[in-house]
Coordinates of C-alpha atoms in Angstrom, one line a residue:
Chain A
M1 CA -46.3 -14.3 -85.7
S2 CA -46.9 -17.4 -83.6
L3 CA -44.8 -18.0 -80.5
L4 CA -45.5 -21.7 -80.2
T5 CA -46.5 -23.8 -83.1
L6 CA -47.6 -27.4 -83.1
E7 CA -47.6 -29.0 -86.6
N8 CA -49.2 -32.3 -87.1
V9 CA -48.1 -33.5 -83.7
S10 CA -48.9 -37.1 -82.9
R11 CA -48.1 -39.3 -79.9
S12 CA -49.1 -42.9 -79.6
F13 CA -48.7 -45.4 -76.7
G14 CA -48.7 -48.8 -78.3
G15 CA -51.9 -48.8 -80.4
L16 CA -53.5 -45.9 -78.7
N17 CA -53.2 -42.5 -80.4
A18 CA -53.1 -40.1 -77.4
L19 CA -52.4 -37.2 -79.8
D20 CA -53.5 -37.5 -83.4
A21 CA -52.1 -34.9 -85.9
V22 CA -52.8 -31.9 -83.8
D23 CA -52.1 -28.4 -85.3
M24 CA -52.1 -25.5 -82.9
Q25 CA -50.7 -22.0 -82.9
V26 CA -50.3 -19.8 -79.9
S27 CA -49.5 -16.1 -80.3
P28 CA -47.7 -14.0 -77.7
G29 CA -49.9 -12.7 -74.9
E30 CA -52.8 -15.1 -75.5
I31 CA -54.5 -17.1 -72.8
V32 CA -55.5 -20.3 -74.6
G33 CA -57.8 -22.8 -72.9
L34 CA -57.3 -26.5 -73.7
I35 CA -60.4 -28.4 -73.0
G36 CA -61.9 -31.8 -73.7
P37 CA -63.1 -34.9 -71.8
N38 CA -60.9 -37.1 -69.7
G39 CA -58.4 -39.0 -71.8
A40 CA -58.7 -36.5 -74.6
G41 CA -54.9 -36.0 -74.7
K42 CA -54.6 -32.7 -73.0
T43 CA -51.9 -33.7 -70.5
T44 CA -50.1 -35.6 -73.2
L45 CA -50.0 -32.4 -75.2
V46 CA -48.4 -30.6 -72.3
N47 CA -45.9 -33.5 -71.8
V48 CA -45.0 -33.4 -75.5
V49 CA -44.5 -29.6 -75.6
T50 CA -42.4 -29.6 -72.4
G51 CA -40.2 -32.5 -73.5
A52 CA -41.4 -35.1 -70.9
L53 CA -42.6 -37.1 -73.9
R54 CA -41.2 -37.2 -77.4
P55 CA -43.7 -36.7 -80.2
S56 CA -44.1 -39.8 -82.4
A57 CA -44.6 -37.6 -85.4
G58 CA -44.9 -33.9 -86.3
D59 CA -42.9 -30.8 -85.2
I60 CA -43.1 -28.3 -82.4
R61 CA -41.5 -24.9 -82.8
F62 CA -40.9 -22.3 -80.2
E63 CA -39.9 -18.8 -81.4
G64 CA -39.3 -20.4 -84.8
R65 CA -36.9 -23.1 -83.5
S66 CA -37.8 -26.7 -83.4
I67 CA -38.0 -28.1 -79.9
A68 CA -39.4 -31.6 -80.7
G69 CA -37.3 -34.2 -79.1
K70 CA -35.3 -31.8 -76.8
K71 CA -34.9 -32.7 -73.2
P72 CA -37.2 -31.1 -70.5
H73 CA -34.3 -29.1 -68.9
Q74 CA -33.4 -27.7 -72.3
I75 CA -36.9 -26.7 -73.1
G76 CA -37.3 -25.3 -69.6
R77 CA -34.3 -23.1 -70.0
M78 CA -35.7 -21.8 -73.3
G79 CA -38.6 -20.3 -71.5
I80 CA -41.4 -22.9 -71.4
A81 CA -42.6 -23.7 -67.9
R82 CA -45.4 -25.9 -66.6
T83 CA -47.3 -26.9 -63.6
Y84 CA -48.5 -30.4 -62.9
Q85 CA -52.0 -31.7 -62.4
V86 CA -50.7 -33.5 -59.3
V87 CA -48.4 -31.0 -57.6
Q88 CA -44.7 -31.9 -57.7
P89 CA -42.8 -30.1 -54.9
F90 CA -39.4 -31.1 -53.5
P91 CA -41.1 -32.2 -50.3
E92 CA -38.2 -32.0 -47.8
M93 CA -37.1 -28.6 -48.9
T94 CA -38.4 -25.3 -47.7
V95 CA -40.8 -23.3 -49.9
L96 CA -38.0 -20.9 -50.7
E97 CA -35.6 -23.6 -51.7
N98 CA -38.2 -25.1 -53.9
V99 CA -38.4 -21.9 -55.9
M100 CA -34.7 -21.4 -55.8
A101 CA -34.2 -24.6 -57.8
P102 CA -35.8 -23.2 -61.0
A103 CA -34.3 -19.7 -60.4
T104 CA -30.8 -21.4 -60.2
F105 CA -31.0 -23.9 -62.9
A106 CA -33.7 -22.8 -65.5
A107 CA -33.3 -19.0 -65.2
R108 CA -29.6 -19.5 -64.4
A109 CA -29.2 -16.9 -61.7
E110 CA -25.6 -15.8 -61.3
D111 CA -25.4 -16.9 -57.7
M112 CA -27.4 -18.1 -54.7
R113 CA -28.1 -14.6 -53.5
T114 CA -29.7 -13.5 -56.8
A115 CA -31.6 -16.8 -56.9
R116 CA -32.9 -16.1 -53.4
L117 CA -34.0 -12.6 -54.3
K118 CA -35.8 -13.7 -57.5
S119 CA -37.4 -16.5 -55.6
M120 CA -38.7 -14.2 -52.9
E121 CA -40.2 -12.0 -55.6
A122 CA -42.0 -15.0 -57.1
L123 CA -43.2 -16.0 -53.7
E124 CA -44.5 -12.5 -53.0
F125 CA -46.3 -12.5 -56.3
V126 CA -48.2 -15.7 -55.5
G127 CA -48.8 -14.6 -51.9
L128 CA -46.6 -17.3 -50.3
A129 CA -43.8 -15.0 -49.0
G130 CA -44.9 -15.6 -45.4
S131 CA -44.4 -19.3 -45.7
A132 CA -40.9 -19.1 -47.3
G133 CA -39.4 -21.1 -44.4
T134 CA -42.1 -23.8 -44.3
I135 CA -41.2 -27.3 -45.4
A136 CA -43.1 -27.8 -48.7
A137 CA -44.7 -31.0 -47.6
E138 CA -46.5 -29.1 -44.8
L139 CA -48.3 -26.7 -47.1
T140 CA -52.1 -27.0 -47.8
L141 CA -53.1 -28.1 -51.3
A142 CA -53.9 -24.5 -52.2
G143 CA -50.5 -23.6 -50.9
R144 CA -48.8 -26.3 -52.9
K145 CA -50.6 -25.1 -56.1
R146 CA -49.3 -21.6 -55.4
L147 CA -45.9 -23.0 -54.9
E148 CA -46.1 -24.7 -58.3
L149 CA -47.0 -21.4 -59.8
A150 CA -44.1 -19.6 -58.1
K151 CA -41.7 -22.3 -59.2
S152 CA -42.7 -21.9 -62.8
L153 CA -42.6 -18.1 -62.6
A154 CA -39.0 -18.3 -61.2
M155 CA -38.1 -19.8 -64.6
N156 CA -38.7 -16.5 -66.3
P157 CA -41.1 -18.3 -68.7
R158 CA -42.4 -16.9 -72.0
V159 CA -45.0 -19.6 -72.1
L160 CA -46.7 -21.1 -69.1
L161 CA -48.7 -24.4 -69.3
L162 CA -51.1 -24.8 -66.4
D163 CA -52.4 -28.3 -66.0
E164 CA -55.6 -28.1 -63.9
V165 CA -54.3 -25.7 -61.4
N166 CA -57.8 -25.3 -60.0
A167 CA -58.6 -28.9 -59.4
G168 CA -59.3 -29.6 -55.8
L169 CA -59.6 -25.9 -54.8
N170 CA -62.7 -24.3 -53.2
T171 CA -64.5 -21.4 -54.8
A172 CA -62.6 -18.7 -52.9
E173 CA -59.3 -20.3 -53.7
I174 CA -60.2 -20.6 -57.4
D175 CA -61.0 -16.9 -57.5
G176 CA -57.6 -16.2 -56.0
A177 CA -55.9 -18.4 -58.6
L178 CA -57.8 -16.7 -61.4
T179 CA -56.6 -13.3 -60.3
L180 CA -53.1 -14.6 -60.2
I181 CA -53.3 -16.2 -63.7
R182 CA -54.6 -12.9 -65.1
R183 CA -51.7 -10.9 -63.4
I184 CA -49.2 -13.4 -64.9
A185 CA -50.7 -12.9 -68.3
D186 CA -50.6 -9.1 -67.8
N187 CA -46.9 -9.4 -67.2
G188 CA -46.5 -10.6 -70.8
V189 CA -46.5 -14.4 -70.2
T190 CA -48.4 -16.4 -72.7
V191 CA -50.6 -18.9 -70.9
I192 CA -52.0 -22.3 -72.0
I193 CA -54.4 -23.6 -69.4
I194 CA -56.0 -27.0 -69.1
E195 CA -59.3 -26.6 -67.2
H196 CA -62.5 -28.5 -66.7
L197 CA -64.4 -25.7 -65.1
M198 CA -66.2 -24.0 -68.0
K199 CA -66.9 -20.9 -65.9
V200 CA -63.2 -20.4 -65.6
V201 CA -62.4 -21.1 -69.2
M202 CA -65.2 -18.8 -70.5
T203 CA -64.1 -15.8 -68.4
L204 CA -60.3 -16.3 -68.6
C205 CA -59.4 -17.5 -72.1
S206 CA -59.3 -15.5 -75.3
R207 CA -59.3 -18.7 -77.4
L208 CA -60.1 -22.3 -76.8
V209 CA -58.8 -25.5 -78.4
V210 CA -60.9 -28.6 -77.9
L211 CA -59.4 -32.1 -78.0
H212 CA -61.3 -35.3 -78.3
H213 CA -59.7 -38.8 -78.6
G214 CA -56.4 -37.1 -79.2
A215 CA -57.6 -35.0 -82.2
K216 CA -58.5 -31.3 -82.3
I217 CA -62.2 -31.1 -83.0
A218 CA -62.7 -27.4 -82.6
E219 CA -60.9 -24.1 -82.0
G220 CA -62.1 -20.5 -81.6
T221 CA -63.4 -17.9 -79.1
P222 CA -65.2 -19.3 -76.1
D223 CA -68.5 -18.3 -77.6
E224 CA -67.9 -20.0 -80.9
V225 CA -66.7 -23.2 -79.3
S226 CA -69.5 -23.5 -76.8
R227 CA -72.0 -23.4 -79.8
D228 CA -70.1 -25.9 -81.8
P229 CA -72.2 -29.0 -82.2
H230 CA -69.2 -31.4 -82.2
V231 CA -68.0 -29.9 -78.9
I232 CA -71.5 -30.1 -77.4
E233 CA -71.7 -33.7 -78.3
A234 CA -68.2 -34.7 -77.2
Y235 CA -67.7 -32.6 -74.1
L236 CA -70.2 -30.0 -73.0
G237 CA -73.4 -32.1 -73.3
T238 CA -76.7 -30.8 -74.5
R239 CA -77.8 -29.7 -71.1
Y240 CA -74.9 -27.3 -70.7
S241 CA -75.6 -25.7 -74.0
R242 CA -79.3 -25.4 -73.3
N243 CA -78.5 -23.7 -70.0
L244 CA -76.1 -21.4 -71.7
G245 CA -78.7 -20.5 -74.2
A246 CA -81.3 -19.9 -71.5
R247 CA -78.9 -17.7 -69.5
E248 CA -78.1 -15.6 -72.6
A249 CA -81.8 -15.3 -73.4
A250 CA -82.3 -14.0 -69.9
H251 CA -79.5 -11.5 -70.4
D252 CA -81.1 -10.2 -73.6
Chain B
M1 CA -24.1 -23.1 -33.9
T2 CA -23.1 -23.2 -37.6
R3 CA -20.0 -21.1 -36.9
I4 CA -18.8 -23.4 -34.1
I5 CA -19.0 -26.6 -36.2
P6 CA -16.1 -25.9 -38.6
I7 CA -13.8 -25.0 -35.6
V8 CA -14.8 -28.2 -33.9
V9 CA -14.1 -30.2 -37.1
V10 CA -10.6 -28.6 -37.5
I11 CA -9.8 -29.3 -33.8
A12 CA -11.0 -32.9 -34.2
V13 CA -8.9 -33.4 -37.4
A14 CA -5.9 -31.9 -35.6
L15 CA -6.4 -34.3 -32.6
V16 CA -6.7 -37.3 -34.9
A17 CA -3.5 -36.2 -36.7
C18 CA -1.7 -36.3 -33.3
L19 CA -2.5 -40.0 -33.0
P20 CA 1.1 -41.2 -34.0
L21 CA 2.4 -39.3 -30.9
L22 CA 0.8 -42.0 -28.7
G23 CA 3.3 -44.5 -30.2
D24 CA 0.7 -47.3 -30.2
N25 CA 0.8 -49.2 -33.5
Y26 CA -2.6 -50.9 -32.9
L27 CA -4.3 -47.5 -32.4
L28 CA -2.5 -46.1 -35.5
R29 CA -3.7 -49.1 -37.6
L30 CA -7.2 -48.4 -36.3
G31 CA -6.8 -44.7 -37.1
T32 CA -5.8 -45.6 -40.7
M33 CA -8.8 -47.9 -41.0
F34 CA -11.1 -45.2 -39.6
A35 CA -9.7 -42.7 -42.2
M36 CA -10.3 -45.2 -45.0
Y37 CA -13.8 -45.9 -43.8
A38 CA -14.5 -42.2 -43.6
V39 CA -13.3 -41.8 -47.2
L40 CA -15.6 -44.6 -48.4
A41 CA -18.6 -43.4 -46.4
L42 CA -18.1 -39.7 -47.4
S43 CA -17.7 -40.7 -51.0
W44 CA -20.8 -42.9 -51.0
N45 CA -22.7 -40.0 -49.4
I46 CA -22.4 -37.9 -52.6
I47 CA -24.3 -40.3 -54.8
G48 CA -26.3 -42.2 -52.1
G49 CA -26.9 -39.5 -49.6
F50 CA -27.3 -36.3 -51.7
A51 CA -28.7 -37.9 -54.9
G52 CA -30.5 -40.8 -53.2
Y53 CA -29.1 -43.4 -55.6
P54 CA -28.3 -46.5 -53.6
S55 CA -24.9 -47.3 -55.1
F56 CA -23.2 -50.6 -54.3
A57 CA -20.3 -49.7 -56.6
T58 CA -17.9 -48.6 -53.8
A59 CA -16.1 -52.0 -53.9
A60 CA -15.6 -51.7 -57.7
F61 CA -14.0 -48.3 -57.4
F62 CA -11.9 -49.4 -54.4
G63 CA -10.6 -52.6 -56.1
L64 CA -10.0 -50.8 -59.4
G65 CA -8.0 -48.2 -57.5
A66 CA -6.1 -50.9 -55.6
Y67 CA -5.2 -52.7 -58.7
T68 CA -4.3 -49.6 -60.7
G69 CA -2.0 -48.4 -57.9
A70 CA -0.4 -51.8 -57.5
I71 CA 0.2 -52.4 -61.2
L72 CA 1.6 -48.8 -61.7
Q73 CA 3.9 -49.2 -58.7
G74 CA 4.9 -52.6 -59.9
A75 CA 5.9 -50.9 -63.2
G76 CA 8.3 -48.7 -61.2
I77 CA 6.1 -45.6 -61.1
P78 CA 6.5 -43.5 -57.9
M79 CA 3.9 -44.2 -55.2
I80 CA 2.3 -40.8 -55.2
V81 CA 1.9 -40.8 -59.0
A82 CA 0.4 -44.3 -58.8
W83 CA -2.1 -43.2 -56.2
T84 CA -3.1 -40.2 -58.4
G85 CA -3.4 -42.6 -61.4
A86 CA -5.8 -44.7 -59.3
C87 CA -8.0 -41.7 -58.6
V88 CA -8.1 -40.8 -62.3
M89 CA -8.9 -44.4 -63.3
A90 CA -11.7 -44.6 -60.8
L91 CA -13.1 -41.3 -61.9
V92 CA -13.1 -42.2 -65.6
F93 CA -14.5 -45.6 -64.9
A94 CA -17.3 -44.1 -62.8
V95 CA -18.2 -41.5 -65.4
L96 CA -18.5 -44.2 -68.1
L97 CA -20.4 -46.6 -65.8
G98 CA -22.6 -43.8 -64.7
M99 CA -23.6 -42.9 -68.2
A100 CA -24.6 -46.6 -68.7
I101 CA -26.5 -47.3 -65.5
L102 CA -27.7 -44.0 -63.9
H103 CA -30.9 -43.9 -65.9
L104 CA -32.0 -46.9 -63.8
K105 CA -33.9 -46.1 -60.6
G106 CA -34.0 -47.6 -57.1
H107 CA -33.5 -51.3 -56.8
Y108 CA -32.6 -51.6 -60.5
F109 CA -29.7 -49.2 -60.0
A110 CA -28.6 -50.9 -56.8
I111 CA -28.5 -54.3 -58.5
A112 CA -26.7 -53.0 -61.6
S113 CA -24.1 -51.2 -59.4
L114 CA -23.7 -54.4 -57.2
V115 CA -22.9 -56.5 -60.2
V116 CA -20.0 -54.3 -61.4
A117 CA -17.7 -55.3 -58.6
E118 CA -18.4 -58.9 -59.2
V119 CA -17.6 -58.5 -62.9
L120 CA -14.3 -56.7 -62.1
L121 CA -13.5 -59.5 -59.5
E122 CA -13.9 -62.1 -62.3
I123 CA -11.7 -60.1 -64.6
A124 CA -9.0 -59.6 -62.0
T125 CA -9.1 -63.3 -61.2
S126 CA -8.8 -64.4 -64.9
W127 CA -6.4 -61.8 -66.2
T128 CA -3.4 -63.5 -64.7
G129 CA -0.9 -61.8 -66.9
L130 CA -1.7 -58.3 -65.5
T131 CA -3.2 -58.9 -62.1
G132 CA -1.6 -62.1 -60.9
G133 CA -5.0 -63.7 -61.0
G134 CA -6.3 -65.4 -57.8
M135 CA -2.7 -65.6 -56.5
G136 CA -2.8 -61.9 -55.9
L137 CA -0.3 -59.2 -56.5
N138 CA 2.7 -58.2 -54.3
L139 CA 3.8 -54.6 -54.1
P140 CA 7.3 -53.3 -53.8
V141 CA 8.3 -53.0 -50.1
L142 CA 9.2 -49.5 -48.9
Q143 CA 12.8 -49.2 -47.6
I144 CA 11.8 -47.4 -44.4
S145 CA 11.2 -48.5 -40.9
I146 CA 7.9 -50.2 -39.9
E147 CA 6.9 -47.2 -37.7
A148 CA 7.7 -44.7 -40.5
Q149 CA 5.5 -46.8 -42.9
A150 CA 2.6 -46.8 -40.4
R151 CA 2.8 -43.1 -40.0
L152 CA 3.1 -42.5 -43.8
F153 CA 0.0 -44.5 -44.7
F154 CA -1.9 -43.1 -41.7
Y155 CA -1.3 -39.5 -42.9
A156 CA -2.0 -40.5 -46.5
M157 CA -5.4 -41.9 -45.6
L158 CA -6.1 -39.0 -43.3
T159 CA -5.3 -36.5 -46.1
I160 CA -7.8 -38.0 -48.5
A161 CA -10.3 -38.3 -45.7
V162 CA -10.0 -34.6 -45.2
L163 CA -10.3 -34.1 -48.9
A164 CA -13.4 -36.2 -48.9
L165 CA -14.9 -34.1 -46.1
L166 CA -14.0 -30.9 -48.0
M167 CA -15.6 -32.3 -51.1
N168 CA -18.8 -33.1 -49.2
W169 CA -18.8 -29.6 -47.7
L170 CA -18.3 -27.9 -51.1
V171 CA -20.9 -30.1 -52.8
S172 CA -23.5 -29.5 -50.1
R173 CA -23.1 -25.7 -50.4
G174 CA -22.9 -25.5 -54.1
K175 CA -25.0 -26.0 -57.2
V176 CA -24.1 -29.7 -57.6
G177 CA -25.4 -30.5 -54.1
F178 CA -28.6 -28.5 -54.7
A179 CA -29.2 -30.3 -58.0
L180 CA -28.6 -33.7 -56.4
R181 CA -30.9 -32.9 -53.5
C182 CA -33.6 -31.9 -56.0
I183 CA -33.0 -35.2 -57.9
R184 CA -33.4 -37.3 -54.8
Q185 CA -36.7 -35.7 -53.9
N186 CA -38.3 -35.6 -57.3
E187 CA -36.3 -36.4 -60.4
D188 CA -39.0 -35.6 -63.0
A189 CA -39.7 -32.2 -61.4
S190 CA -36.0 -31.6 -61.3
S191 CA -35.6 -31.8 -65.1
M192 CA -38.7 -29.6 -65.4
V193 CA -37.0 -26.8 -63.4
G194 CA -34.1 -26.9 -65.7
I195 CA -31.7 -29.3 -64.0
D196 CA -29.7 -31.4 -66.5
T197 CA -30.3 -34.6 -64.4
T198 CA -27.9 -36.8 -66.4
F199 CA -25.1 -34.4 -66.1
Y200 CA -25.4 -33.9 -62.3
K201 CA -26.0 -37.6 -61.6
V202 CA -22.8 -38.6 -63.6
T203 CA -20.9 -35.8 -61.8
G204 CA -22.1 -37.1 -58.5
F205 CA -21.2 -40.6 -59.4
G206 CA -17.7 -39.5 -60.5
L207 CA -17.1 -37.6 -57.3
S208 CA -18.2 -40.7 -55.3
A209 CA -15.5 -42.7 -57.0
I210 CA -12.4 -40.5 -57.3
L211 CA -11.2 -40.6 -53.7
V212 CA -12.3 -44.2 -53.2
G213 CA -9.9 -45.2 -56.0
G214 CA -7.2 -43.3 -54.2
A215 CA -8.0 -45.0 -50.9
G216 CA -7.8 -48.4 -52.7
A217 CA -4.4 -47.6 -54.0
I218 CA -3.1 -46.4 -50.6
Y219 CA -4.6 -49.5 -49.0
A220 CA -2.7 -51.7 -51.5
S221 CA 0.6 -49.9 -50.8
W222 CA -0.2 -50.2 -47.1
V223 CA -0.8 -53.9 -46.9
F224 CA 1.8 -54.8 -49.7
Y225 CA -0.4 -57.6 -51.0
I226 CA -3.8 -57.6 -52.7
E227 CA -6.0 -60.3 -54.1
P228 CA -9.3 -59.9 -56.0
A229 CA -11.6 -61.3 -53.2
D230 CA -10.1 -58.9 -50.7
V231 CA -10.3 -55.6 -52.6
F232 CA -13.5 -56.3 -54.5
S233 CA -15.3 -57.7 -51.4
V234 CA -19.0 -56.8 -51.3
L235 CA -18.5 -55.8 -47.7
L236 CA -16.6 -52.8 -49.0
S237 CA -19.8 -51.7 -50.7
V238 CA -22.1 -52.4 -47.8
K239 CA -20.1 -51.0 -44.9
P240 CA -19.9 -47.4 -46.3
I241 CA -23.7 -47.4 -46.7
V242 CA -24.2 -48.6 -43.1
M243 CA -21.8 -46.0 -41.9
A244 CA -23.4 -43.1 -43.8
M245 CA -26.9 -44.1 -42.7
L246 CA -25.7 -44.6 -39.1
G247 CA -24.4 -41.1 -39.0
G248 CA -26.9 -39.4 -41.3
A249 CA -26.9 -39.8 -45.1
G250 CA -27.0 -36.6 -47.0
T251 CA -25.3 -34.6 -44.3
V252 CA -21.7 -33.5 -44.4
L253 CA -20.5 -34.8 -41.1
G254 CA -22.9 -37.8 -40.8
P255 CA -20.7 -40.3 -42.7
V256 CA -17.7 -39.4 -40.5
V257 CA -19.6 -39.8 -37.3
G258 CA -21.0 -43.1 -38.7
A259 CA -17.5 -44.3 -39.6
L260 CA -16.3 -43.6 -36.1
V261 CA -19.2 -45.4 -34.4
F262 CA -18.9 -48.2 -36.9
I263 CA -15.2 -48.8 -36.3
V264 CA -15.6 -48.7 -32.6
M265 CA -18.3 -51.3 -32.8
E266 CA -16.3 -53.4 -35.2
E267 CA -13.4 -53.5 -32.8
L268 CA -15.2 -53.7 -29.4
V269 CA -18.3 -55.7 -30.1
W270 CA -17.5 -57.9 -33.1
R271 CA -14.3 -59.2 -31.6
N272 CA -16.6 -61.0 -29.2
F273 CA -18.9 -62.3 -31.9
L274 CA -16.3 -63.6 -34.3
S275 CA -18.3 -66.4 -35.7
F276 CA -21.4 -64.5 -36.5
H277 CA -20.3 -60.9 -36.9
A278 CA -22.0 -60.8 -40.3
A279 CA -25.3 -61.5 -38.5
V280 CA -24.6 -58.6 -36.2
L281 CA -24.0 -56.4 -39.2
G282 CA -27.4 -57.6 -40.6
L283 CA -29.2 -56.8 -37.3
L284 CA -27.5 -53.4 -37.3
I285 CA -28.8 -52.6 -40.7
V286 CA -32.4 -53.6 -39.8
G287 CA -32.2 -51.7 -36.6
L288 CA -31.0 -48.6 -38.5
I289 CA -33.8 -48.6 -41.0
F290 CA -36.4 -49.0 -38.2
F291 CA -35.1 -46.8 -35.5
L292 CA -32.7 -44.3 -37.0
P293 CA -33.9 -43.5 -40.6
N294 CA -32.1 -40.2 -40.5
G295 CA -29.0 -41.3 -38.6
I296 CA -27.4 -40.0 -35.4
L297 CA -27.2 -36.4 -36.9
G298 CA -30.8 -36.6 -37.9
L299 CA -31.7 -37.3 -34.3
V300 CA -29.7 -34.3 -33.1
R301 CA -31.1 -32.0 -35.8
R302 CA -34.7 -33.0 -35.0
R303 CA -34.1 -32.2 -31.3
R304 CA -32.8 -28.8 -32.3
A305 CA -35.5 -28.1 -34.8
A306 CA -38.1 -28.9 -32.3
G307 CA -37.0 -25.9 -30.3
L308 CA -37.0 -23.5 -33.2
K309 CA -39.7 -21.6 -35.0
P310 CA -40.1 -22.5 -38.7
E311 CA -38.7 -19.1 -39.9
E312 CA -35.5 -19.6 -37.9
E313 CA -35.2 -23.1 -39.2
G314 CA -35.5 -21.8 -42.8
A315 CA -32.8 -19.2 -42.2
A316 CA -30.4 -21.7 -40.6

C-alpha cells in the first residue's frame, strides 16, 4: 500500500519540462532519496507535491486521495511537511514562535498553551530548546536548518520532504542532521530527501529515485542505482563509479 | 510592566472621556478629531501593521461609510442604525475588494488600493441622484443644543476608538494576529505551515474597514454636510499610515500614540506653515522612514530589550 503516489506528473514552465511524466510511489516508513544533477526537477517535484506549484498534468495521491491542485495550507494540514533549500524562518519572531505557527495552524492545537508545549517538544527533539527565546534571524545556518526541521515536525507530518537540509553544513553538523533524520524516520515519519552528498544518500536511504531533465531515469536500492549506467552517465560520473568499485574491491 | 499597561490605558481613556468637563469647544473638537484619527490609524494597523500590506484604502472605507450613513439618515433611518449600516457596508465592501486585490504584493497592492478611493470619488461625483454629486449631501440637523451635539459626537467617536483599540488588542493576542504576523514576515512559508493566507488576509482587511466606515458615518453626522472630495480625500489614506508608523506599526498602542503626536503637530506646527503644510507632511514621512522605522514605541521597546537577557525577552 503506497502512502504517496505520483502518477504521470508533469510540470512545464513555458516550453521547459521541469517534470516530465514522473511516476513514483512511496510506502509508509521509507526513506527515499531524490537525486539528480542541478536543474533535474527535484525541487519542482517537492513544490508540486506540497502544492506550491500545480502539476500541468498527472495526479498525486496521498493516502488514496488526490491532492493535485490543492493549496499548500490544505496539503500541510493533511500531513505533508517540507523544509526549504533556502531556509524560510519568520525572521522577527523567536524560535519558539516560529515553531508555534505550524503547531497552531497545520496541526491545529486547541489553544496557545498546547501549541507552546508541542513546539517545545519539537525544539527539544532537534536540540534547539535552549534557543527558544532567540530571534530566528540571529541563529546560525545550522541552527536555522534545525529550526526548519522543528517547524515541519510540529505539523505532525506523515510525510516529510527535506530539500537539501545538509547544504552548507560542516561535517560535524551533517552527522548531527543525519542522526536527527534517522530518529524522525524511527518515529514513523516517511521521509523523502533531496541530497547531493552521495555518502549521505547511500547510508540513509532505503531507495533512490533519480531525476534527469525532469524525467525519472532510474529507481532502486542505492546499490542498484549507483551501478546503473544511465545514472553514472547523467549524474555520478565514471570516476565516482570507478572509485566505488575500487572501494568495494578493497572491502572484499 | 505588561500588567501596568492596561491600567494606564484605562486611566488615559477615562481622562480623555472627561474632556467635555473643561467646557472648551475647541478642545472638544480636537478630542473628536483625535478619536477619529485613532480609529483610522488603529484600523489601518491591522492590515498595514500586522499583515504588512500597505493599504491606501482607508479613504475608500471612510467615504463609503460617510455616504452610507448620510443616505440612510436622509431616508429617515435613526442615526445609530445608519452608523451601524455604514460599518456593515464598509465590511462587505472590504471583503469583496480584498478577495480581488489581496493576491497583489507590495507596491502593486498599494497602487490597487489607492485607486479604489479615486473610483468611488468619481462614482459619488457622477451619481447625482443618490449622492447629490459634486454639490454634496446635507444631513438632517439634530434638534439639540450645539454643546450637546459636540458632546454626543465626541463620545460616539471615542466609543469606536476604544472599540478599535480593543480590536487591535484581541487581534494581537489571538490566532488572527499570529497568522497576519507570519504573513508579513514570509507569506510563502506561512501557507506551508498551514495558514490559509487568503482567509486571514481578507479577514484582516475586513477588520481594517469596519470601524473606519463607522467613523465616516459619525463624521458625516457631525459636520452635517459631506462632499466627495472631502470624504474620499487621499489624505485620509495617508495620514493613518503616518500616524501608525509614527507610533509603531504592528503594535497595539503605537497607532494611538502616533495619532496623538500627529494631531498635536497638526495643530501647533502646521498652523504656522499654512501654505506648505503638505510639504511638512512629506518631510515628516521621509524623516520617519529614515530615523524611526519602528516608531516611537519601537524606540522604547528597543531601550527596554537592551537591558534584558534573550530568555526574558522571549517570555515577555
